């Protein structure tokens, strides 16, 4: 599922990031914020008119606002790591 489709306040983790869909500068900035495969992520708020604007996300312990186009390049999985054997 894409980060844009993740229900609000649903803990998940980053599965795959399509770095080709994000500019090199923006990709570097997102990496500096801790956005990497395996990172904990949670969508907190959808901004803009009708929720079509930036997405406030919690990455690890940091909260950032992310462009919707960048969030669409991020695939996430519901956090089921605690239940894996």
PDB file of N, CA and C in Angstrom:
ATOM      1  N   UNK A   1       0.847  -1.169   0.000  1.00  0.00           N
ATOM      2  CA  UNK A   1       0.000   0.000   0.000  1.00  0.00           C
ATOM      3  C   UNK A   1       0.897   1.238   0.000  1.00  0.00           C
ATOM      4  N   UNK A   2       0.452   2.279  -0.634  1.00  0.00           N
ATOM      5  CA  UNK A   2       1.204   3.542  -0.681  1.00  0.00           C
ATOM      6  C   UNK A   2       0.995   4.323   0.615  1.00  0.00           C
ATOM      7  N   UNK A   3       1.961   5.143   0.957  1.00  0.00           N
ATOM      8  CA  UNK A   3       1.845   5.988   2.147  1.00  0.00           C
ATOM      9  C   UNK A   3       0.634   6.903   2.037  1.00  0.00           C
ATOM     10  N   UNK A   4       0.276   7.319   0.833  1.00  0.00           N
ATOM     11  CA  UNK A   4      -0.898   8.167   0.640  1.00  0.00           C
ATOM     12  C   UNK A   4      -2.193   7.448   1.008  1.00  0.00           C
ATOM     13  N   UNK A   5      -2.195   6.109   0.979  1.00  0.00           N
ATOM     14  CA  UNK A   5      -3.385   5.315   1.275  1.00  0.00           C
ATOM     15  C   UNK A   5      -3.419   4.794   2.709  1.00  0.00           C
ATOM     16  N   UNK A   6      -2.362   5.000   3.450  1.00  0.00           N
ATOM     17  CA  UNK A   6      -2.288   4.506   4.825  1.00  0.00           C
ATOM     18  C   UNK A   6      -3.295   5.252   5.693  1.00  0.00           C
ATOM     19  N   UNK A   7      -4.141   4.538   6.430  1.00  0.00           N
ATOM     20  CA  UNK A   7      -5.080   5.224   7.322  1.00  0.00           C
ATOM     21  C   UNK A   7      -4.325   6.049   8.373  1.00  0.00           C
ATOM     22  N   UNK A   8      -4.917   7.161   8.764  1.00  0.00           N
ATOM     23  CA  UNK A   8      -4.292   8.005   9.779  1.00  0.00           C
ATOM     24  C   UNK A   8      -4.105   7.235  11.076  1.00  0.00           C
ATOM     25  N   UNK A   9      -2.986   7.506  11.713  1.00  0.00           N
ATOM     26  CA  UNK A   9      -2.622   6.917  13.017  1.00  0.00           C
ATOM     27  C   UNK A   9      -2.404   5.407  12.971  1.00  0.00           C
ATOM     28  N   UNK A  10      -2.229   4.844  11.780  1.00  0.00           N
ATOM     29  CA  UNK A  10      -1.955   3.405  11.643  1.00  0.00           C
ATOM     30  C   UNK A  10      -0.444   3.205  11.560  1.00  0.00           C
ATOM     31  N   UNK A  11       0.163   2.608  12.580  1.00  0.00           N
ATOM     32  CA  UNK A  11       1.608   2.356  12.504  1.00  0.00           C
ATOM     33  C   UNK A  11       1.928   1.403  11.347  1.00  0.00           C
ATOM     34  N   UNK A  12       3.011   1.704  10.660  1.00  0.00           N
ATOM     35  CA  UNK A  12       3.459   0.873   9.541  1.00  0.00           C
ATOM     36  C   UNK A  12       4.969   1.017   9.444  1.00  0.00           C
ATOM     37  N   UNK A  13       5.530   0.368   8.454  1.00  0.00           N
ATOM     38  CA  UNK A  13       6.947   0.566   8.185  1.00  0.00           C
ATOM     39  C   UNK A  13       7.162   0.668   6.682  1.00  0.00           C
ATOM     40  N   UNK A  14       8.234   1.356   6.315  1.00  0.00           N
ATOM     41  CA  UNK A  14       8.537   1.578   4.911  1.00  0.00           C
ATOM     42  C   UNK A  14       9.024   0.270   4.311  1.00  0.00           C
ATOM     43  N   UNK A  15       8.365  -0.149   3.238  1.00  0.00           N
ATOM     44  CA  UNK A  15       8.722  -1.386   2.560  1.00  0.00           C
ATOM     45  C   UNK A  15       9.672  -1.089   1.403  1.00  0.00           C
ATOM     46  N   UNK A  16       9.237  -0.250   0.453  1.00  0.00           N
ATOM     47  CA  UNK A  16      10.029   0.081  -0.730  1.00  0.00           C
ATOM     48  C   UNK A  16       9.842   1.558  -1.047  1.00  0.00           C
ATOM     49  N   UNK A  17      10.915   2.216  -1.453  1.00  0.00           N
ATOM     50  CA  UNK A  17      10.853   3.608  -1.886  1.00  0.00           C
ATOM     51  C   UNK A  17      11.301   3.671  -3.336  1.00  0.00           C
ATOM     52  N   UNK A  18      10.487   4.278  -4.181  1.00  0.00           N
ATOM     53  CA  UNK A  18      10.842   4.470  -5.589  1.00  0.00           C
ATOM     54  C   UNK A  18      11.639   5.767  -5.686  1.00  0.00           C
ATOM     55  N   UNK A  19      12.946   5.669  -5.485  1.00  0.00           N
ATOM     56  CA  UNK A  19      13.801   6.863  -5.484  1.00  0.00           C
ATOM     57  C   UNK A  19      13.832   7.536  -6.845  1.00  0.00           C
ATOM     58  N   UNK A  20      13.513   6.821  -7.918  1.00  0.00           N
ATOM     59  CA  UNK A  20      13.486   7.422  -9.251  1.00  0.00           C
ATOM     60  C   UNK A  20      12.337   8.410  -9.416  1.00  0.00           C
ATOM     61  N   UNK A  21      11.299   8.290  -8.586  1.00  0.00           N
ATOM     62  CA  UNK A  21      10.150   9.193  -8.658  1.00  0.00           C
ATOM     63  C   UNK A  21      10.371  10.466  -7.845  1.00  0.00           C
ATOM     64  N   UNK A  22      11.494  10.544  -7.151  1.00  0.00           N
ATOM     65  CA  UNK A  22      11.815  11.686  -6.281  1.00  0.00           C
ATOM     66  C   UNK A  22      13.118  12.299  -6.769  1.00  0.00           C
ATOM     67  N   UNK A  23      13.175  13.617  -6.839  1.00  0.00           N
ATOM     68  CA  UNK A  23      14.411  14.269  -7.294  1.00  0.00           C
ATOM     69  C   UNK A  23      15.554  13.931  -6.342  1.00  0.00           C
ATOM     70  N   UNK A  24      16.773  14.034  -6.831  1.00  0.00           N
ATOM     71  CA  UNK A  24      17.948  13.705  -6.021  1.00  0.00           C
ATOM     72  C   UNK A  24      18.025  14.587  -4.774  1.00  0.00           C
ATOM     73  N   UNK A  25      17.730  15.871  -4.925  1.00  0.00           N
ATOM     74  CA  UNK A  25      17.781  16.797  -3.785  1.00  0.00           C
ATOM     75  C   UNK A  25      16.740  16.431  -2.735  1.00  0.00           C
ATOM     76  N   UNK A  26      15.497  16.204  -3.189  1.00  0.00           N
ATOM     77  CA  UNK A  26      14.442  15.838  -2.246  1.00  0.00           C
ATOM     78  C   UNK A  26      14.703  14.472  -1.629  1.00  0.00           C
ATOM     79  N   UNK A  27      15.238  13.539  -2.421  1.00  0.00           N
ATOM     80  CA  UNK A  27      15.571  12.221  -1.896  1.00  0.00           C
ATOM     81  C   UNK A  27      16.618  12.294  -0.801  1.00  0.00           C
ATOM     82  N   UNK A  28      17.637  13.120  -1.010  1.00  0.00           N
ATOM     83  CA  UNK A  28      18.674  13.294   0.006  1.00  0.00           C
ATOM     84  C   UNK A  28      18.085  13.869   1.286  1.00  0.00           C
ATOM     85  N   UNK A  29      17.208  14.853   1.127  1.00  0.00           N
ATOM     86  CA  UNK A  29      16.572  15.479   2.300  1.00  0.00           C
ATOM     87  C   UNK A  29      15.730  14.458   3.062  1.00  0.00           C
ATOM     88  N   UNK A  30      14.967  13.635   2.349  1.00  0.00           N
ATOM     89  CA  UNK A  30      14.141  12.624   3.009  1.00  0.00           C
ATOM     90  C   UNK A  30      15.004  11.583   3.717  1.00  0.00           C
ATOM     91  N   UNK A  31      16.133  11.222   3.115  1.00  0.00           N
ATOM     92  CA  UNK A  31      17.055  10.284   3.786  1.00  0.00           C
ATOM     93  C   UNK A  31      17.600  10.894   5.072  1.00  0.00           C
ATOM     94  N   UNK A  32      17.907  12.184   5.028  1.00  0.00           N
ATOM     95  CA  UNK A  32      18.417  12.860   6.223  1.00  0.00           C
ATOM     96  C   UNK A  32      17.383  12.886   7.339  1.00  0.00           C
ATOM     97  N   UNK A  33      16.111  12.877   6.976  1.00  0.00           N
ATOM     98  CA  UNK A  33      15.037  12.817   7.970  1.00  0.00           C
ATOM     99  C   UNK A  33      14.829  11.400   8.496  1.00  0.00           C
ATOM    100  N   UNK A  34      15.518  10.425   7.920  1.00  0.00           N
ATOM    101  CA  UNK A  34      15.419   9.049   8.383  1.00  0.00           C
ATOM    102  C   UNK A  34      14.493   8.183   7.564  1.00  0.00           C
ATOM    103  N   UNK A  35      14.085   8.669   6.402  1.00  0.00           N
ATOM    104  CA  UNK A  35      13.200   7.893   5.552  1.00  0.00           C
ATOM    105  C   UNK A  35      14.026   6.897   4.744  1.00  0.00           C
ATOM    106  N   UNK A  36      14.039   5.654   5.208  1.00  0.00           N
ATOM    107  CA  UNK A  36      14.745   4.558   4.542  1.00  0.00           C
ATOM    108  C   UNK A  36      13.867   3.314   4.644  1.00  0.00           C
ATOM    109  N   UNK A  37      14.165   2.311   3.863  1.00  0.00           N
ATOM    110  CA  UNK A  37      13.429   1.061   3.947  1.00  0.00           C
ATOM    111  C   UNK A  37      13.561   0.497   5.358  1.00  0.00           C
ATOM    112  N   UNK A  38      12.440   0.081   5.920  1.00  0.00           N
ATOM    113  CA  UNK A  38      12.423  -0.472   7.267  1.00  0.00           C
ATOM    114  C   UNK A  38      12.098   0.535   8.352  1.00  0.00           C
ATOM    115  N   UNK A  39      12.066   1.824   8.027  1.00  0.00           N
ATOM    116  CA  UNK A  39      11.782   2.851   9.029  1.00  0.00           C
ATOM    117  C   UNK A  39      10.317   2.794   9.454  1.00  0.00           C
ATOM    118  N   UNK A  40      10.079   3.072  10.725  1.00  0.00           N
ATOM    119  CA  UNK A  40       8.710   3.179  11.229  1.00  0.00           C
ATOM    120  C   UNK A  40       8.088   4.450  10.677  1.00  0.00           C
ATOM    121  N   UNK A  41       6.827   4.363  10.266  1.00  0.00           N
ATOM    122  CA  UNK A  41       6.139   5.521   9.692  1.00  0.00           C
ATOM    123  C   UNK A  41       4.672   5.493  10.124  1.00  0.00           C
ATOM    124  N   UNK A  42       4.102   6.685  10.244  1.00  0.00           N
ATOM    125  CA  UNK A  42       2.697   6.817  10.607  1.00  0.00           C
ATOM    126  C   UNK A  42       2.173   8.105   9.977  1.00  0.00           C
ATOM    127  N   UNK A  43       1.071   8.030   9.256  1.00  0.00           N
ATOM    128  CA  UNK A  43       0.442   9.222   8.685  1.00  0.00           C
ATOM    129  C   UNK A  43      -0.374   9.889   9.787  1.00  0.00           C
ATOM    130  N   UNK A  44      -0.121  11.178  10.016  1.00  0.00           N
ATOM    131  CA  UNK A  44      -0.794  11.894  11.088  1.00  0.00           C
ATOM    132  C   UNK A  44      -1.907  12.813  10.609  1.00  0.00           C
ATOM    133  N   UNK A  45      -1.712  13.430   9.429  1.00  0.00           N
ATOM    134  CA  UNK A  45      -2.681  14.421   8.969  1.00  0.00           C
ATOM    135  C   UNK A  45      -2.530  14.633   7.465  1.00  0.00           C
ATOM    136  N   UNK A  46      -3.648  14.778   6.781  1.00  0.00           N
ATOM    137  CA  UNK A  46      -3.658  15.119   5.365  1.00  0.00           C
ATOM    138  C   UNK A  46      -4.044  16.587   5.263  1.00  0.00           C
ATOM    139  N   UNK A  47      -3.174  17.403   4.690  1.00  0.00           N
ATOM    140  CA  UNK A  47      -3.432  18.832   4.594  1.00  0.00           C
ATOM    141  C   UNK A  47      -4.088  19.225   3.291  1.00  0.00           C
ATOM    142  N   UNK A  48      -4.355  20.498   3.156  1.00  0.00           N
ATOM    143  CA  UNK A  48      -4.911  21.047   1.933  1.00  0.00           C
ATOM    144  C   UNK A  48      -6.404  20.829   1.813  1.00  0.00           C
ATOM    145  N   UNK A  49      -6.929  21.321   0.698  1.00  0.00           N
ATOM    146  CA  UNK A  49      -8.346  21.200   0.416  1.00  0.00           C
ATOM    147  C   UNK A  49      -8.719  19.737   0.201  1.00  0.00           C
ATOM    148  N   UNK A  50      -9.682  19.261   0.943  1.00  0.00           N
ATOM    149  CA  UNK A  50     -10.169  17.874   0.853  1.00  0.00           C
ATOM    150  C   UNK A  50      -9.084  16.844   1.125  1.00  0.00           C
ATOM    151  N   UNK A  51      -8.065  17.220   1.889  1.00  0.00           N
ATOM    152  CA  UNK A  51      -7.005  16.276   2.237  1.00  0.00           C
ATOM    153  C   UNK A  51      -6.102  15.912   1.085  1.00  0.00           C
ATOM    154  N   UNK A  52      -6.011  16.767   0.070  1.00  0.00           N
ATOM    155  CA  UNK A  52      -5.213  16.478  -1.120  1.00  0.00           C
ATOM    156  C   UNK A  52      -3.850  17.167  -1.102  1.00  0.00           C
ATOM    157  N   UNK A  53      -3.488  17.787   0.014  1.00  0.00           N
ATOM    158  CA  UNK A  53      -2.217  18.498   0.108  1.00  0.00           C
ATOM    159  C   UNK A  53      -1.141  17.643   0.738  1.00  0.00           C
ATOM    160  N   UNK A  54      -0.166  18.287   1.353  1.00  0.00           N
ATOM    161  CA  UNK A  54       0.926  17.549   2.002  1.00  0.00           C
ATOM    162  C   UNK A  54       0.412  16.623   3.105  1.00  0.00           C
ATOM    163  N   UNK A  55       1.233  15.659   3.435  1.00  0.00           N
ATOM    164  CA  UNK A  55       0.894  14.698   4.483  1.00  0.00           C
ATOM    165  C   UNK A  55       1.877  14.883   5.631  1.00  0.00           C
ATOM    166  N   UNK A  56       1.346  15.071   6.839  1.00  0.00           N
ATOM    167  CA  UNK A  56       2.197  15.104   8.019  1.00  0.00           C
ATOM    168  C   UNK A  56       2.445  13.657   8.427  1.00  0.00           C
ATOM    169  N   UNK A  57       3.711  13.285   8.524  1.00  0.00           N
ATOM    170  CA  UNK A  57       4.100  11.908   8.834  1.00  0.00           C
ATOM    171  C   UNK A  57       5.045  11.880  10.012  1.00  0.00           C
ATOM    172  N   UNK A  58       4.930  10.830  10.758  1.00  0.00           N
ATOM    173  CA  UNK A  58       5.886  10.563  11.824  1.00  0.00           C
ATOM    174  C   UNK A  58       6.829   9.498  11.287  1.00  0.00           C
ATOM    175  N   UNK A  59       8.108   9.829  11.231  1.00  0.00           N
ATOM    176  CA  UNK A  59       9.140   8.883  10.795  1.00  0.00           C
ATOM    177  C   UNK A  59      10.047   8.675  11.994  1.00  0.00           C
ATOM    178  N   UNK A  60       9.998   7.479  12.551  1.00  0.00           N
ATOM    179  CA  UNK A  60      10.720   7.257  13.801  1.00  0.00           C
ATOM    180  C   UNK A  60      10.111   8.146  14.875  1.00  0.00           C
ATOM    181  N   UNK A  61      10.917   9.053  15.424  1.00  0.00           N
ATOM    182  CA  UNK A  61      10.407   9.991  16.439  1.00  0.00           C
ATOM    183  C   UNK A  61      10.225  11.400  15.897  1.00  0.00           C
ATOM    184  N   UNK A  62      10.488  11.596  14.591  1.00  0.00           N
ATOM    185  CA  UNK A  62      10.408  12.923  13.979  1.00  0.00           C
ATOM    186  C   UNK A  62       9.107  13.070  13.193  1.00  0.00           C
ATOM    187  N   UNK A  63       8.503  14.258  13.251  1.00  0.00           N
ATOM    188  CA  UNK A  63       7.323  14.552  12.460  1.00  0.00           C
ATOM    189  C   UNK A  63       7.710  15.509  11.339  1.00  0.00           C
ATOM    190  N   UNK A  64       7.356  15.153  10.100  1.00  0.00           N
ATOM    191  CA  UNK A  64       7.670  15.999   8.948  1.00  0.00           C
ATOM    192  C   UNK A  64       6.426  16.152   8.075  1.00  0.00           C
ATOM    193  N   UNK A  65       6.424  17.193   7.251  1.00  0.00           N
ATOM    194  CA  UNK A  65       5.399  17.351   6.218  1.00  0.00           C
ATOM    195  C   UNK A  65       6.027  16.911   4.905  1.00  0.00           C
ATOM    196  N   UNK A  66       5.305  16.092   4.170  1.00  0.00           N
ATOM    197  CA  UNK A  66       5.834  15.519   2.940  1.00  0.00           C
ATOM    198  C   UNK A  66       4.875  15.805   1.795  1.00  0.00           C
ATOM    199  N   UNK A  67       5.421  16.145   0.646  1.00  0.00           N
ATOM    200  CA  UNK A  67       4.588  16.335  -0.543  1.00  0.00           C
ATOM    201  C   UNK A  67       3.867  15.038  -0.870  1.00  0.00           C
ATOM    202  N   UNK A  68       2.649  15.181  -1.343  1.00  0.00           N
ATOM    203  CA  UNK A  68       1.837  14.009  -1.683  1.00  0.00           C
ATOM    204  C   UNK A  68       2.510  13.163  -2.775  1.00  0.00           C
ATOM    205  N   UNK A  69       3.164  13.799  -3.736  1.00  0.00           N
ATOM    206  CA  UNK A  69       3.856  13.059  -4.800  1.00  0.00           C
ATOM    207  C   UNK A  69       4.984  12.204  -4.234  1.00  0.00           C
ATOM    208  N   UNK A  70       5.663  12.705  -3.209  1.00  0.00           N
ATOM    209  CA  UNK A  70       6.728  11.921  -2.577  1.00  0.00           C
ATOM    210  C   UNK A  70       6.130  10.762  -1.798  1.00  0.00           C
ATOM    211  N   UNK A  71       5.039  11.017  -1.082  1.00  0.00           N
ATOM    212  CA  UNK A  71       4.391   9.957  -0.310  1.00  0.00           C
ATOM    213  C   UNK A  71       3.871   8.847  -1.224  1.00  0.00           C
ATOM    214  N   UNK A  72       3.462   9.205  -2.446  1.00  0.00           N
ATOM    215  CA  UNK A  72       2.969   8.203  -3.391  1.00  0.00           C
ATOM    216  C   UNK A  72       4.090   7.290  -3.881  1.00  0.00           C
ATOM    217  N   UNK A  73       5.331   7.714  -3.737  1.00  0.00           N
ATOM    218  CA  UNK A  73       6.480   6.901  -4.176  1.00  0.00           C
ATOM    219  C   UNK A  73       6.941   5.943  -3.078  1.00  0.00           C
ATOM    220  N   UNK A  74       6.261   5.959  -1.950  1.00  0.00           N
ATOM    221  CA  UNK A  74       6.669   5.148  -0.797  1.00  0.00           C
ATOM    222  C   UNK A  74       5.637   4.054  -0.542  1.00  0.00           C
ATOM    223  N   UNK A  75       6.078   2.812  -0.606  1.00  0.00           N
ATOM    224  CA  UNK A  75       5.221   1.674  -0.276  1.00  0.00           C
ATOM    225  C   UNK A  75       5.450   1.309   1.184  1.00  0.00           C
ATOM    226  N   UNK A  76       4.349   1.089   1.894  1.00  0.00           N
ATOM    227  CA  UNK A  76       4.438   0.749   3.315  1.00  0.00           C
ATOM    228  C   UNK A  76       3.702  -0.555   3.581  1.00  0.00           C
ATOM    229  N   UNK A  77       4.036  -1.154   4.697  1.00  0.00           N
ATOM    230  CA  UNK A  77       3.325  -2.351   5.188  1.00  0.00           C
ATOM    231  C   UNK A  77       2.860  -2.067   6.604  1.00  0.00           C
ATOM    232  N   UNK A  78       1.695  -2.622   6.919  1.00  0.00           N
ATOM    233  CA  UNK A  78       1.196  -2.503   8.285  1.00  0.00           C
ATOM    234  C   UNK A  78       2.193  -3.178   9.199  1.00  0.00           C
ATOM    235  N   UNK A  79       2.441  -2.578  10.329  1.00  0.00           N
ATOM    236  CA  UNK A  79       3.476  -3.053  11.245  1.00  0.00           C
ATOM    237  C   UNK A  79       3.075  -4.369  11.889  1.00  0.00           C
ATOM    238  N   UNK A  80       3.525  -5.458  11.273  1.00  0.00           N
ATOM    239  CA  UNK A  80       3.249  -6.787  11.819  1.00  0.00           C
ATOM    240  C   UNK A  80       4.535  -7.465  12.278  1.00  0.00           C
ATOM    241  N   UNK A  81       5.588  -6.686  12.437  1.00  0.00           N
ATOM    242  CA  UNK A  81       6.882  -7.257  12.820  1.00  0.00           C
ATOM    243  C   UNK A  81       6.841  -7.928  14.186  1.00  0.00           C
ATOM    244  N   UNK A  82       5.999  -7.434  15.086  1.00  0.00           N
ATOM    245  CA  UNK A  82       5.930  -8.024  16.427  1.00  0.00           C
ATOM    246  C   UNK A  82       5.274  -9.397  16.423  1.00  0.00           C
ATOM    247  N   UNK A  83       4.486  -9.700  15.380  1.00  0.00           N
ATOM    248  CA  UNK A  83       3.770 -10.978  15.346  1.00  0.00           C
ATOM    249  C   UNK A  83       4.488 -12.018  14.492  1.00  0.00           C
ATOM    250  N   UNK A  84       5.580 -11.653  13.861  1.00  0.00           N
ATOM    251  CA  UNK A  84       6.318 -12.623  13.033  1.00  0.00           C
ATOM    252  C   UNK A  84       7.061 -13.614  13.907  1.00  0.00           C
ATOM    253  N   UNK A  85       7.130 -14.815  13.433  1.00  0.00           N
ATOM    254  CA  UNK A  85       7.860 -15.841  14.189  1.00  0.00           C
ATOM    255  C   UNK A  85       9.282 -15.949  13.702  1.00  0.00           C
TER     256      UNK A  85
END
